[in-house]
XYZ file of C-alpha atoms in Angstrom:
682
model
C -7.105 12.164 35.885
C -7.677 9.376 33.369
C -5.677 6.204 33.877
C -3.176 4.855 31.338
C -5.511 2.232 29.847
C -8.257 4.784 29.254
C -5.756 7.154 27.659
C -4.649 4.460 25.200
C -8.267 3.832 24.210
C -8.617 7.408 23.034
C -8.063 8.093 19.360
C -6.106 11.319 19.846
C -3.765 12.805 22.396
C -3.084 16.535 22.776
C 0.109 17.934 24.266
C 2.642 20.711 23.827
C 5.698 19.918 21.701
C 8.353 21.465 19.468
C 7.165 21.019 15.897
C 8.942 21.263 12.540
C 7.620 21.082 9.005
C 7.809 17.681 7.265
C 9.382 19.480 4.305
C 12.156 20.903 6.489
C 11.445 24.551 5.675
C 10.674 25.797 9.192
C 12.319 26.264 12.560
C 11.096 24.336 15.648
C 8.008 25.972 17.120
C 6.462 25.181 20.495
C 2.697 24.703 20.220
C -0.174 22.427 21.180
C -0.232 19.450 18.841
C -2.692 16.615 18.216
C -1.406 13.082 17.618
C -2.954 9.710 16.871
C -2.555 7.076 19.574
C -0.428 5.196 20.389
C 2.791 7.173 20.246
C 6.044 7.365 22.160
C 6.393 10.895 23.415
C 9.557 12.322 21.865
C 10.357 14.051 25.157
C 10.144 10.754 27.079
C 13.185 9.132 28.575
C 15.567 7.579 26.083
C 15.037 4.184 27.690
C 11.485 4.183 26.357
C 12.607 4.374 22.749
C 13.528 0.689 22.600
C 9.806 -0.045 22.296
C 9.946 1.044 18.663
C 13.302 -0.535 17.818
C 11.947 -3.645 16.075
C 9.890 -1.541 13.687
C 12.839 0.804 13.146
C 14.927 -2.123 11.936
C 12.147 -3.281 9.640
C 11.727 0.208 8.185
C 15.438 0.726 7.602
C 15.874 -2.729 6.057
C 13.280 -1.828 3.412
C 15.864 0.401 1.752
C 18.414 -2.387 1.282
C 16.032 -5.225 0.390
C 15.611 -4.255 -3.269
C 17.765 -4.695 -6.395
C 20.361 -1.920 -6.770
C 19.193 -0.899 -10.251
C 15.535 -0.162 -10.990
C 14.783 -1.937 -14.265
C 11.673 -4.099 -13.642
C 11.302 -4.960 -17.324
C 14.608 -6.825 -17.097
C 13.776 -8.620 -13.869
C 12.683 -12.281 -13.987
C 9.273 -11.421 -12.604
C 5.746 -11.528 -13.954
C 2.730 -9.795 -12.411
C -0.774 -11.060 -13.113
C -4.015 -9.434 -12.006
C -7.424 -11.040 -11.492
C -9.610 -7.957 -11.688
C -11.235 -6.414 -14.748
C -9.977 -3.029 -15.833
C -12.235 -2.426 -18.825
C -15.860 -3.072 -17.777
C -17.787 -5.192 -20.307
C -20.664 -3.468 -22.063
C -23.077 -6.119 -20.788
C -22.059 -5.384 -17.206
C -22.611 -1.641 -17.657
C -26.011 -2.398 -19.205
C -26.966 -4.620 -16.256
C -25.888 -1.937 -13.781
C -27.844 0.791 -15.577
C -30.916 -1.437 -15.818
C -31.052 -2.170 -12.082
C -30.059 1.342 -10.970
C -33.537 2.938 -10.941
C -34.966 0.154 -8.794
C -32.134 -0.449 -6.331
C -30.106 2.796 -6.160
C -31.695 3.808 -2.849
C -30.921 0.373 -1.405
C -27.289 0.562 -2.574
C -26.939 3.981 -1.001
C -28.404 2.731 2.278
C -25.868 -0.101 2.590
C -23.014 2.146 1.425
C -22.045 0.520 -1.881
C -23.506 2.960 -4.426
C -20.180 4.671 -5.237
C -18.363 1.343 -5.345
C -20.882 -0.004 -7.856
C -20.882 3.102 -10.036
C -17.075 3.190 -10.105
C -17.090 -0.162 -11.947
C -18.101 1.779 -15.061
C -14.685 3.473 -14.988
C -11.805 2.108 -17.024
C -8.508 2.568 -15.164
C -5.951 1.882 -17.875
C -3.228 -0.664 -17.247
C -0.033 -0.202 -19.253
C 3.632 -1.074 -18.941
C 4.018 2.167 -16.994
C 1.374 0.889 -14.569
C 3.341 -2.263 -13.888
C 6.521 -0.275 -13.245
C 4.516 1.933 -10.902
C 3.330 -1.127 -8.967
C 6.882 -2.381 -8.600
C 8.186 1.068 -7.642
C 5.737 1.561 -4.772
C 5.965 -2.092 -3.699
C 9.720 -1.618 -3.260
C 8.894 0.884 -0.536
C 6.492 -1.470 1.235
C 7.298 -2.658 4.761
C 5.262 -5.801 5.640
C 5.979 -5.376 9.362
C 4.235 -1.996 9.549
C 1.997 -2.094 6.453
C 3.376 1.254 5.339
C 5.411 2.629 2.443
C 8.832 3.828 3.624
C 10.175 6.804 1.700
C 13.354 8.758 2.499
C 11.160 11.575 3.779
C 8.693 9.563 5.893
C 5.999 6.903 6.022
C 2.706 6.807 4.134
C 0.162 4.094 3.430
C -3.202 3.221 1.948
C -5.710 3.791 4.730
C -9.358 3.021 5.323
C -10.040 6.611 4.314
C -8.537 5.906 0.872
C -10.570 2.713 0.423
C -13.716 4.554 1.537
C -13.247 7.709 -0.561
C -11.538 6.255 -3.653
C -13.122 2.805 -3.694
C -16.511 3.726 -2.251
C -16.508 0.758 0.141
C -18.299 0.968 3.515
C -16.069 1.106 6.593
C -18.712 0.106 9.131
C -21.244 -2.703 9.067
C -21.376 -6.414 9.704
C -18.465 -8.828 9.136
C -17.934 -10.276 5.688
C -16.315 -13.507 6.820
C -19.401 -14.989 8.469
C -23.151 -14.694 8.147
C -26.175 -16.038 9.976
C -28.464 -17.934 7.627
C -32.200 -18.201 8.155
C -34.462 -20.378 6.053
C -35.071 -17.667 3.452
C -31.336 -17.027 3.040
C -30.679 -20.750 2.632
C -33.378 -20.917 -0.031
C -31.883 -17.990 -1.985
C -28.382 -19.417 -1.669
C -29.559 -22.758 -3.076
C -31.082 -20.886 -6.019
C -27.768 -19.098 -6.651
C -25.845 -22.358 -6.459
C -28.274 -23.891 -8.941
C -27.745 -20.903 -11.261
C -23.990 -21.350 -10.958
C -24.308 -24.976 -12.073
C -26.422 -23.851 -15.012
C -23.766 -21.293 -15.993
C -21.151 -24.037 -15.739
C -22.947 -25.989 -18.449
C -22.307 -23.229 -20.973
C -19.925 -23.491 -23.924
C -17.129 -22.286 -21.664
C -17.818 -25.192 -19.327
C -17.386 -22.961 -16.266
C -19.339 -20.434 -14.239
C -17.751 -17.471 -15.934
C -18.963 -13.885 -15.667
C -20.417 -13.914 -19.186
C -22.182 -17.246 -18.614
C -23.562 -15.958 -15.287
C -24.962 -12.853 -16.961
C -26.473 -15.085 -19.625
C -28.422 -16.897 -16.922
C -29.583 -13.939 -14.806
C -29.263 -10.603 -16.673
C -32.660 -9.178 -17.697
C -34.190 -12.496 -16.684
C -36.728 -11.095 -14.254
C -35.911 -13.901 -11.840
C -36.667 -13.321 -8.182
C -32.960 -13.555 -7.292
C -31.630 -11.378 -10.130
C -30.570 -8.661 -7.669
C -28.645 -11.153 -5.521
C -27.065 -12.604 -8.682
C -26.018 -9.117 -9.786
C -24.352 -8.382 -6.433
C -22.644 -11.792 -6.470
C -21.181 -10.955 -9.886
C -19.937 -7.593 -8.579
C -18.326 -9.121 -5.501
C -16.640 -11.931 -7.476
C -15.287 -9.648 -10.178
C -14.508 -6.268 -8.661
C -14.339 -6.561 -4.863
C -12.788 -9.981 -4.205
C -11.583 -10.843 -7.727
C -11.771 -14.520 -8.572
C -10.512 -14.392 -12.122
C -13.387 -14.946 -14.518
C -15.323 -17.176 -12.118
C -18.307 -16.523 -9.878
C -17.346 -17.524 -6.318
C -19.873 -19.317 -4.123
C -18.217 -17.808 -1.048
C -19.670 -14.354 -1.828
C -23.298 -15.545 -1.950
C -24.039 -14.892 1.764
C -22.724 -11.316 1.460
C -24.724 -10.697 -1.702
C -27.903 -11.942 -0.012
C -27.397 -9.705 3.028
C -26.673 -6.620 0.902
C -29.808 -7.302 -1.143
C -31.728 -7.384 2.142
C -30.418 -3.948 3.110
C -27.838 -5.172 5.641
C -24.610 -3.147 5.647
C -21.359 -5.110 5.402
C -17.970 -3.559 6.252
C -16.242 -4.288 2.954
C -13.488 -1.659 3.340
C -11.403 -3.506 5.976
C -11.567 -6.750 3.981
C -10.554 -4.967 0.761
C -7.688 -3.172 2.503
C -6.466 -6.444 4.041
C -6.354 -7.988 0.559
C -4.387 -5.021 -0.810
C -1.894 -5.304 2.065
C -1.566 -9.032 1.314
C -0.811 -8.379 -2.366
C 1.756 -5.719 -1.493
C 3.416 -8.291 0.789
C 3.596 -10.805 -2.054
C 4.916 -8.258 -4.535
C 7.579 -7.092 -2.086
C 8.502 -10.737 -1.459
C 9.054 -11.245 -5.190
C 11.205 -8.104 -5.416
C 13.330 -9.294 -2.509
C 13.620 -12.664 -4.254
C 14.954 -10.965 -7.374
C 17.558 -9.137 -5.318
C 18.681 -12.142 -3.298
C 19.053 -14.398 -6.319
C 20.694 -11.734 -8.488
C 18.949 -13.016 -11.615
C 21.272 -16.013 -11.882
C 18.921 -18.311 -13.821
C 17.472 -17.250 -17.138
C 14.873 -20.040 -17.061
C 13.243 -19.009 -13.772
C 10.448 -16.483 -13.384
C 8.864 -15.174 -10.209
C 5.139 -14.890 -10.782
C 2.881 -12.845 -8.511
C -0.896 -13.049 -8.842
C -2.668 -10.026 -7.385
C -6.160 -10.913 -6.175
C -7.255 -7.564 -4.735
C -8.683 -4.427 -6.406
C -5.067 -3.389 -6.940
C -5.991 -0.589 -9.320
C -6.720 1.383 -6.138
C -2.961 1.423 -5.501
C -2.427 3.082 -8.879
C -5.168 5.630 -8.229
C -3.798 6.235 -4.708
C -0.401 7.128 -6.190
C -1.953 9.425 -8.771
C -3.991 11.257 -6.146
C -1.008 11.879 -3.864
C 2.151 12.173 -5.995
C 1.959 15.240 -8.207
C 5.143 14.247 -10.047
C 3.623 10.868 -10.986
C 0.173 12.065 -12.036
C -1.043 11.753 -15.630
C -1.075 15.181 -17.249
C -4.838 15.624 -17.688
C -7.174 14.105 -15.073
C -10.855 14.515 -15.823
C -13.187 16.959 -14.095
C -15.811 15.023 -12.159
C -19.436 16.044 -11.981
C -21.438 16.346 -8.778
C -22.335 12.925 -7.416
C -19.788 11.015 -9.492
C -17.246 8.757 -7.739
C -13.830 10.349 -7.254
C -12.167 7.569 -9.230
C -13.948 8.991 -12.297
C -11.112 11.552 -12.437
C -8.912 8.807 -13.839
C -11.367 7.154 -16.249
C -9.435 6.167 -19.396
C -6.602 8.538 -18.472
C -3.327 7.309 -19.895
C -0.544 6.872 -17.294
C 2.447 9.180 -17.610
C 5.697 7.705 -18.913
C 8.431 7.837 -16.295
C 12.121 7.153 -16.730
C 12.607 5.818 -13.220
C 9.761 5.401 -10.710
C 12.166 4.710 -7.843
C 13.999 7.999 -8.366
C 10.713 9.891 -8.702
C 9.421 8.452 -5.412
C 12.674 9.160 -3.577
C 12.652 12.800 -4.668
C 8.934 13.436 -4.127
C 9.115 15.173 -0.750
C 7.894 18.407 -2.361
C 5.331 16.644 -4.553
C 3.478 14.441 -2.069
C -0.036 15.520 -1.062
C -0.762 14.434 2.490
C -4.484 15.283 2.215
C -5.592 15.144 -1.438
C -9.270 14.747 -0.527
C -9.317 17.996 1.455
C -10.249 19.714 -1.784
C -13.673 18.087 -1.439
C -15.685 21.059 -0.268
C -18.978 19.407 -1.210
C -20.516 15.970 -1.349
C -21.079 13.416 1.377
C -17.465 13.612 2.587
C -17.428 17.375 3.149
C -18.002 16.852 6.897
C -14.491 15.305 7.080
C -12.801 18.371 5.594
C -14.317 21.534 7.139
C -13.224 25.013 6.178
C -12.311 25.702 9.812
C -11.310 23.285 12.543
C -14.195 21.971 14.609
C -15.288 19.451 17.200
C -18.348 17.391 16.240
C -20.420 15.625 18.860
C -20.893 11.908 18.327
C -24.365 10.755 19.236
C -27.740 9.670 18.017
C -28.835 13.227 17.351
C -25.829 14.061 15.151
C -26.135 14.494 11.424
C -24.293 11.919 9.315
C -23.789 9.567 12.261
C -22.557 6.701 10.084
C -20.074 8.913 8.249
C -18.623 10.202 11.539
C -18.303 6.717 12.992
C -16.686 5.541 9.766
C -14.115 8.319 9.886
C -13.376 7.557 13.536
C -12.625 3.967 12.483
C -10.155 5.331 9.925
C -8.229 7.083 12.706
C -7.672 4.273 15.190
C -5.369 1.267 15.250
C -7.190 -2.001 14.595
C -7.104 -5.433 12.991
C -8.381 -5.915 9.437
C -10.109 -9.214 8.747
C -9.831 -10.563 5.220
C -12.421 -12.522 3.295
C -12.796 -16.035 1.962
C -10.391 -18.920 2.287
C -7.454 -16.498 2.562
C -8.264 -16.117 6.259
C -5.864 -13.196 6.574
C -5.716 -10.655 9.363
C -3.649 -7.523 8.795
C -2.785 -4.786 11.254
C -3.961 -1.257 10.532
C -1.642 1.434 11.926
C -2.844 4.987 11.171
C -0.784 6.254 14.125
C 2.247 5.971 11.820
C 0.728 8.254 9.137
C -1.153 10.906 11.132
C -0.143 13.560 8.583
C -2.514 11.918 6.093
C -5.400 12.932 8.380
C -4.220 16.491 8.985
C -2.834 15.579 12.426
C 0.681 15.903 13.818
C 3.187 13.054 13.899
C 5.320 11.839 16.796
C 7.306 8.616 17.189
C 4.845 5.724 16.664
C 4.673 2.961 19.246
C 4.334 -0.747 18.535
C 0.890 -2.240 18.998
C 0.234 -5.721 20.314
C -1.528 -8.026 17.855
C -5.052 -9.284 18.494
C -5.224 -11.754 15.635
C -5.464 -15.191 17.237
C -8.837 -15.662 15.558
C -11.043 -13.835 13.092
C -13.609 -13.315 15.831
C -11.022 -11.678 18.120
C -9.744 -9.471 15.313
C -13.244 -8.422 14.318
C -14.141 -7.587 17.902
C -11.091 -5.342 17.998
C -12.068 -3.621 14.742
C -15.664 -2.847 15.707
C -15.037 -1.955 19.366
C -17.058 1.014 20.645
C -15.713 4.505 20.086
C -14.607 5.966 23.403
C -14.757 9.629 22.345
C -17.937 11.622 22.733
C -16.787 14.168 20.172
C -14.353 14.064 17.279
C -11.871 16.705 16.162
C -11.619 17.669 12.490
C -8.751 19.974 11.426
C -9.270 22.632 8.815
C -8.891 21.284 5.313
C -6.231 23.942 4.739
C -4.206 23.048 7.843
C -0.708 21.661 7.302
C 0.358 19.351 10.111
C 3.936 18.979 11.367
C 6.244 16.421 12.963
C 7.935 16.743 16.338
C 11.626 17.565 16.404
C 12.059 14.272 18.275
C 10.413 12.384 15.411
C 12.785 14.047 12.928
C 15.762 12.947 15.023
C 14.373 9.413 15.413
C 13.781 9.108 11.683
C 17.338 10.161 10.931
C 19.078 7.919 13.459
C 16.815 4.853 13.397
C 15.395 4.588 9.888
C 17.670 6.244 7.355
C 20.696 4.158 8.336
C 20.421 1.814 5.365
C 19.264 4.286 2.778
C 21.396 4.472 -0.375
C 24.159 7.056 0.290
C 24.353 7.904 -3.409
C 20.761 9.145 -3.312
C 21.533 11.098 -0.140
C 24.365 12.857 -1.943
C 22.328 13.568 -5.052
C 19.424 15.019 -3.050
C 21.745 17.003 -0.803
C 23.539 18.381 -3.831
C 20.291 19.312 -5.538
C 18.876 21.035 -2.468
C 22.004 22.827 -1.307
C 23.298 23.773 -4.744
C 26.726 22.198 -4.292
C 28.913 22.141 -7.373
C 31.973 20.335 -6.112
C 31.079 16.688 -6.622
C 34.574 15.531 -5.641
C 33.996 16.710 -2.074
C 30.725 14.834 -1.943
C 32.326 11.667 -3.257
C 35.069 11.905 -0.664
C 32.403 12.188 2.004
C 30.708 9.044 0.688
C 34.061 7.237 0.575
C 34.951 7.886 4.218
C 32.223 5.638 5.581
C 30.980 3.555 2.684
C 31.062 0.393 4.773
C 29.075 2.064 7.556
C 26.385 3.619 5.315
C 27.128 7.053 6.759
C 24.103 8.982 7.928
C 23.855 12.430 6.315
C 23.834 15.564 8.416
C 20.073 15.651 8.131
C 17.505 13.339 6.515
C 15.988 14.470 3.223
C 12.993 16.629 3.932
C 14.282 18.159 7.190
C 16.041 21.479 7.680
C 19.837 21.267 8.117
C 21.205 22.255 11.505
C 24.790 23.412 11.753
C 24.994 22.595 15.418
C 23.711 19.015 15.075
C 26.093 16.536 16.610
C 27.398 13.533 14.713
C 25.393 10.380 15.282
C 27.341 8.096 17.540
C 27.894 4.459 16.737
C 26.723 2.391 13.834
C 23.069 1.830 13.126
C 21.488 -1.559 13.485
C 22.517 -4.152 10.955
C 20.213 -5.063 8.119
C 17.429 -7.482 8.871
C 18.443 -10.756 7.223
C 16.710 -11.418 3.936
C 15.099 -14.599 5.163
C 13.340 -12.646 7.887
C 11.969 -10.205 5.346
C 10.773 -13.038 3.136
C 9.342 -14.981 6.037
C 7.988 -12.084 8.056
C 4.761 -13.953 8.630
C 6.559 -16.382 10.923
C 7.624 -13.635 13.302
C 6.453 -14.131 16.871
C 7.036 -10.532 17.919
C 4.098 -8.582 19.236
C 5.154 -5.543 17.258
C 4.617 -5.107 13.550
C 1.876 -6.020 11.121
C 2.260 -9.589 9.929
C -0.141 -12.045 8.373
C -0.965 -15.155 10.342
C -0.075 -17.459 7.453
C 3.496 -17.657 6.142
C 4.192 -17.406 2.439
C 5.283 -20.318 0.291
C 6.747 -20.938 -3.145
C 5.258 -23.428 -5.580
C 7.213 -24.938 -8.471
C 5.358 -25.581 -11.711
C 7.470 -28.621 -12.408
C 7.011 -30.534 -9.202
C 3.876 -28.879 -7.835
C 5.285 -29.084 -4.344
C 5.421 -26.412 -1.666
C 8.874 -25.015 -1.186
C 9.888 -23.174 1.949
C 10.358 -19.421 1.622
C 12.257 -19.174 4.879
C 15.550 -18.821 3.011
C 15.992 -16.854 -0.186
C 18.566 -19.225 -1.627
C 19.129 -20.014 -5.268
C 17.953 -23.541 -4.643
C 14.521 -22.272 -3.614
C 13.940 -21.188 -7.159
C 15.108 -24.431 -8.744
C 18.473 -23.068 -9.852
C 20.748 -25.471 -8.009
C 21.225 -29.121 -8.839
C 18.852 -29.001 -11.808
C 19.671 -29.293 -15.528
C 18.942 -26.220 -17.623
C 15.553 -26.394 -19.326
C 14.620 -25.091 -22.736
C 11.570 -23.292 -21.350
C 11.627 -20.931 -18.423
C 10.074 -22.214 -15.228
C 7.656 -20.154 -13.210
C 7.876 -19.864 -9.445
C 4.532 -18.673 -8.154
C 4.651 -16.649 -4.971
C 1.460 -16.899 -2.955
C 0.168 -17.237 0.546
C -1.230 -20.295 2.294
C -4.851 -21.412 1.856
C -5.092 -19.728 -1.518
C -8.446 -20.371 -3.170
C -7.242 -19.795 -6.702
C -5.025 -22.182 -8.624
C -2.970 -20.112 -11.079
C -1.921 -21.865 -14.242
C 1.732 -22.652 -14.704
C 2.361 -20.623 -17.832
C 5.885 -20.672 -19.255
C 7.205 -17.230 -20.123
C 8.212 -16.711 -23.751
C 10.651 -13.880 -23.115
C 14.296 -14.834 -23.328
C 16.678 -13.168 -20.898
C 19.722 -15.254 -21.770
C 21.893 -12.572 -23.328
C 20.775 -9.348 -21.692
C 20.243 -10.743 -18.232
C 23.667 -12.299 -18.159
C 25.056 -8.811 -18.618
C 22.602 -7.308 -16.187
C 23.575 -9.840 -13.547
C 27.190 -8.767 -13.682
C 26.238 -5.104 -13.704
C 23.893 -5.422 -10.749
C 26.437 -7.424 -8.833
C 29.226 -4.960 -9.530
C 27.074 -1.983 -8.612
C 26.192 -3.317 -5.203
C 27.624 -1.080 -2.501
C 28.198 -2.605 0.921
C 26.042 -0.802 3.499
C 26.160 -2.989 6.525
C 29.880 -3.307 6.889
C 29.590 -7.058 7.336
C 31.172 -7.865 3.984
C 34.211 -6.570 2.198
C 35.967 -5.384 5.317
C 39.574 -4.293 4.920
C 39.252 -3.417 1.224
C 42.226 -1.602 -0.287
C 42.662 1.485 -2.386
C 41.677 -0.273 -5.628
C 38.426 -1.404 -4.014
C 37.847 2.147 -2.760
C 38.389 3.495 -6.238
C 36.040 0.922 -7.711
C 33.333 1.906 -5.236
C 33.926 5.577 -6.004
C 33.366 4.940 -9.699
C 30.161 3.070 -8.910
C 28.862 5.851 -6.661
C 29.779 8.518 -9.207
C 27.935 6.655 -11.944
C 24.869 6.244 -9.752
C 24.922 9.934 -8.855
C 25.102 10.836 -12.530
C 22.028 8.750 -13.270
C 20.164 10.141 -10.280
C 20.995 13.722 -11.219
C 19.621 13.163 -14.721
C 16.444 11.742 -13.269
C 16.093 14.528 -10.695
C 16.771 17.139 -13.383
C 13.833 15.798 -15.381
C 11.579 15.962 -12.325
C 12.602 19.520 -11.417
C 12.344 20.658 -15.018
C 8.801 19.309 -15.211
C 7.991 21.054 -11.938
C 9.268 24.413 -13.217
C 7.280 24.088 -16.421
C 4.123 23.433 -14.424
C 4.751 26.443 -12.220
C 5.228 28.642 -15.289
């Protein structure tokens, strides 16, 4: 019998359990189920469940850490991106010119799809920005997952590999051994960068770089091409060519594989952290200063987040994705496809339990990824004699908990927790356990990521298989996570699903325990049970806002946190301000005279390589935002019970009016979603 340590090293665990559908349309069924390690067995003793408590609090606090009304266009927040969306014609020409000579090399090192996808134009519109904010609201920095009313989901290594085309296995990107030839090539690239810096633009911009190397026939043109790709599309550096990518470009040109996927995913997690931090800042400050803007600069290939949403949320997809040809990157489906206009992204995400695709790539019955999605379940032997050895090892890396090492001066390490989203791999879900961090150094984290695979064979479920959750997981989700979810949304979803017509009864139910954020009979997405007992006691209080904002300073072993705390920088003083408390003073609102121009507070992480410009926003929020501030403040419903205790009948009535108004808005939004769904079915 294998010991406990060996069992934890295994990717999967198989045991018998009572399973229910994630959509709540089935009765518990006892069967053999396959889970991703590590989990807390739902039939274990109740004393073991405290292991997951810290993450439960973090998940539940995600619901209450956002502004009460979803209107990002009226929030004092600006989002900037450093990556190109529309590929320049010169870049496409350079790519097509080098393709015949180096395509086989690019395929060998695993970057062919990633390079070819740069020819795609993923449109960025106002709807895109609202989509970013909507999904970032659901982000939990402690677990690196999106928290929806119906469960957890996240961007995984599988998504970065399939959608982005980045290699999952290979050498580290944060360090490289340099021999004499590599040093010589790097000196040539540095010299070319100086030459580009002497252009009319007076900087080593992408256009100036192409002017130096494109179609030049120079011996290092291939390395220069890869350096341009890495600086612009993989680790965006604005319009500048970064010297830090030169060692990676040289190794790729030599045919050495580099694991770019974990570094890209770490950068996406970092940007989601920053965006969530800005959203929390908007909520905590209640938009009290019209001359203050929160600016977030996204430095990852963040368009993958948009494509990830489109691939998985049917109710958020553009109406007409393109049909891809054999051999084309999957992201080609969304080339120049205009995003759909949505009235309220938050409402659409909350009501998407029937629209979410857990395994969108399972439709891939051909191509290099077909081995991951077989027609029938199978076990595949891992070994030197296996076909597609690299692909199998890459997929195994997607399934196991690990540390993701970032790239460049960011020096970030993010925790990767696929055990929380096993349904995305066609596997069953039980209560996830916390995982101790191994992030004291980049070397330690990398050793954890590329540790040997303990399994001799790997299980692949049928691409048509629909995985389930344990009944214990459903109970845990209800009692430990949904505590702080908006009761108005609970009522609206319950009413829509059950067909209730008496809204007065529902409002009375909300009124009875408004201060306690009453847990509904069942969580959205799970079948109601008439014999379910009332949950006893109040759920854990909200995590204080300063802990959400300063999650990086947490010393707990559990949870996925970056090793460098965030900071706020004022454009007026240029000094670092602490983000440990989300007070008005942090954003320059207290003790300062009102300025004619709006100030920008840039939210970023430590050791940032880029230096964003302090651009004053021209939009004026003086009139509308003053009204919005009062509205947002008046609409806030107390969930924790720590404020407003002992309120009288007038306060009750005021809350009832607020809840009724919110339900009315939610019903209108849900009606639009369901109407669209019916039309599609017809």
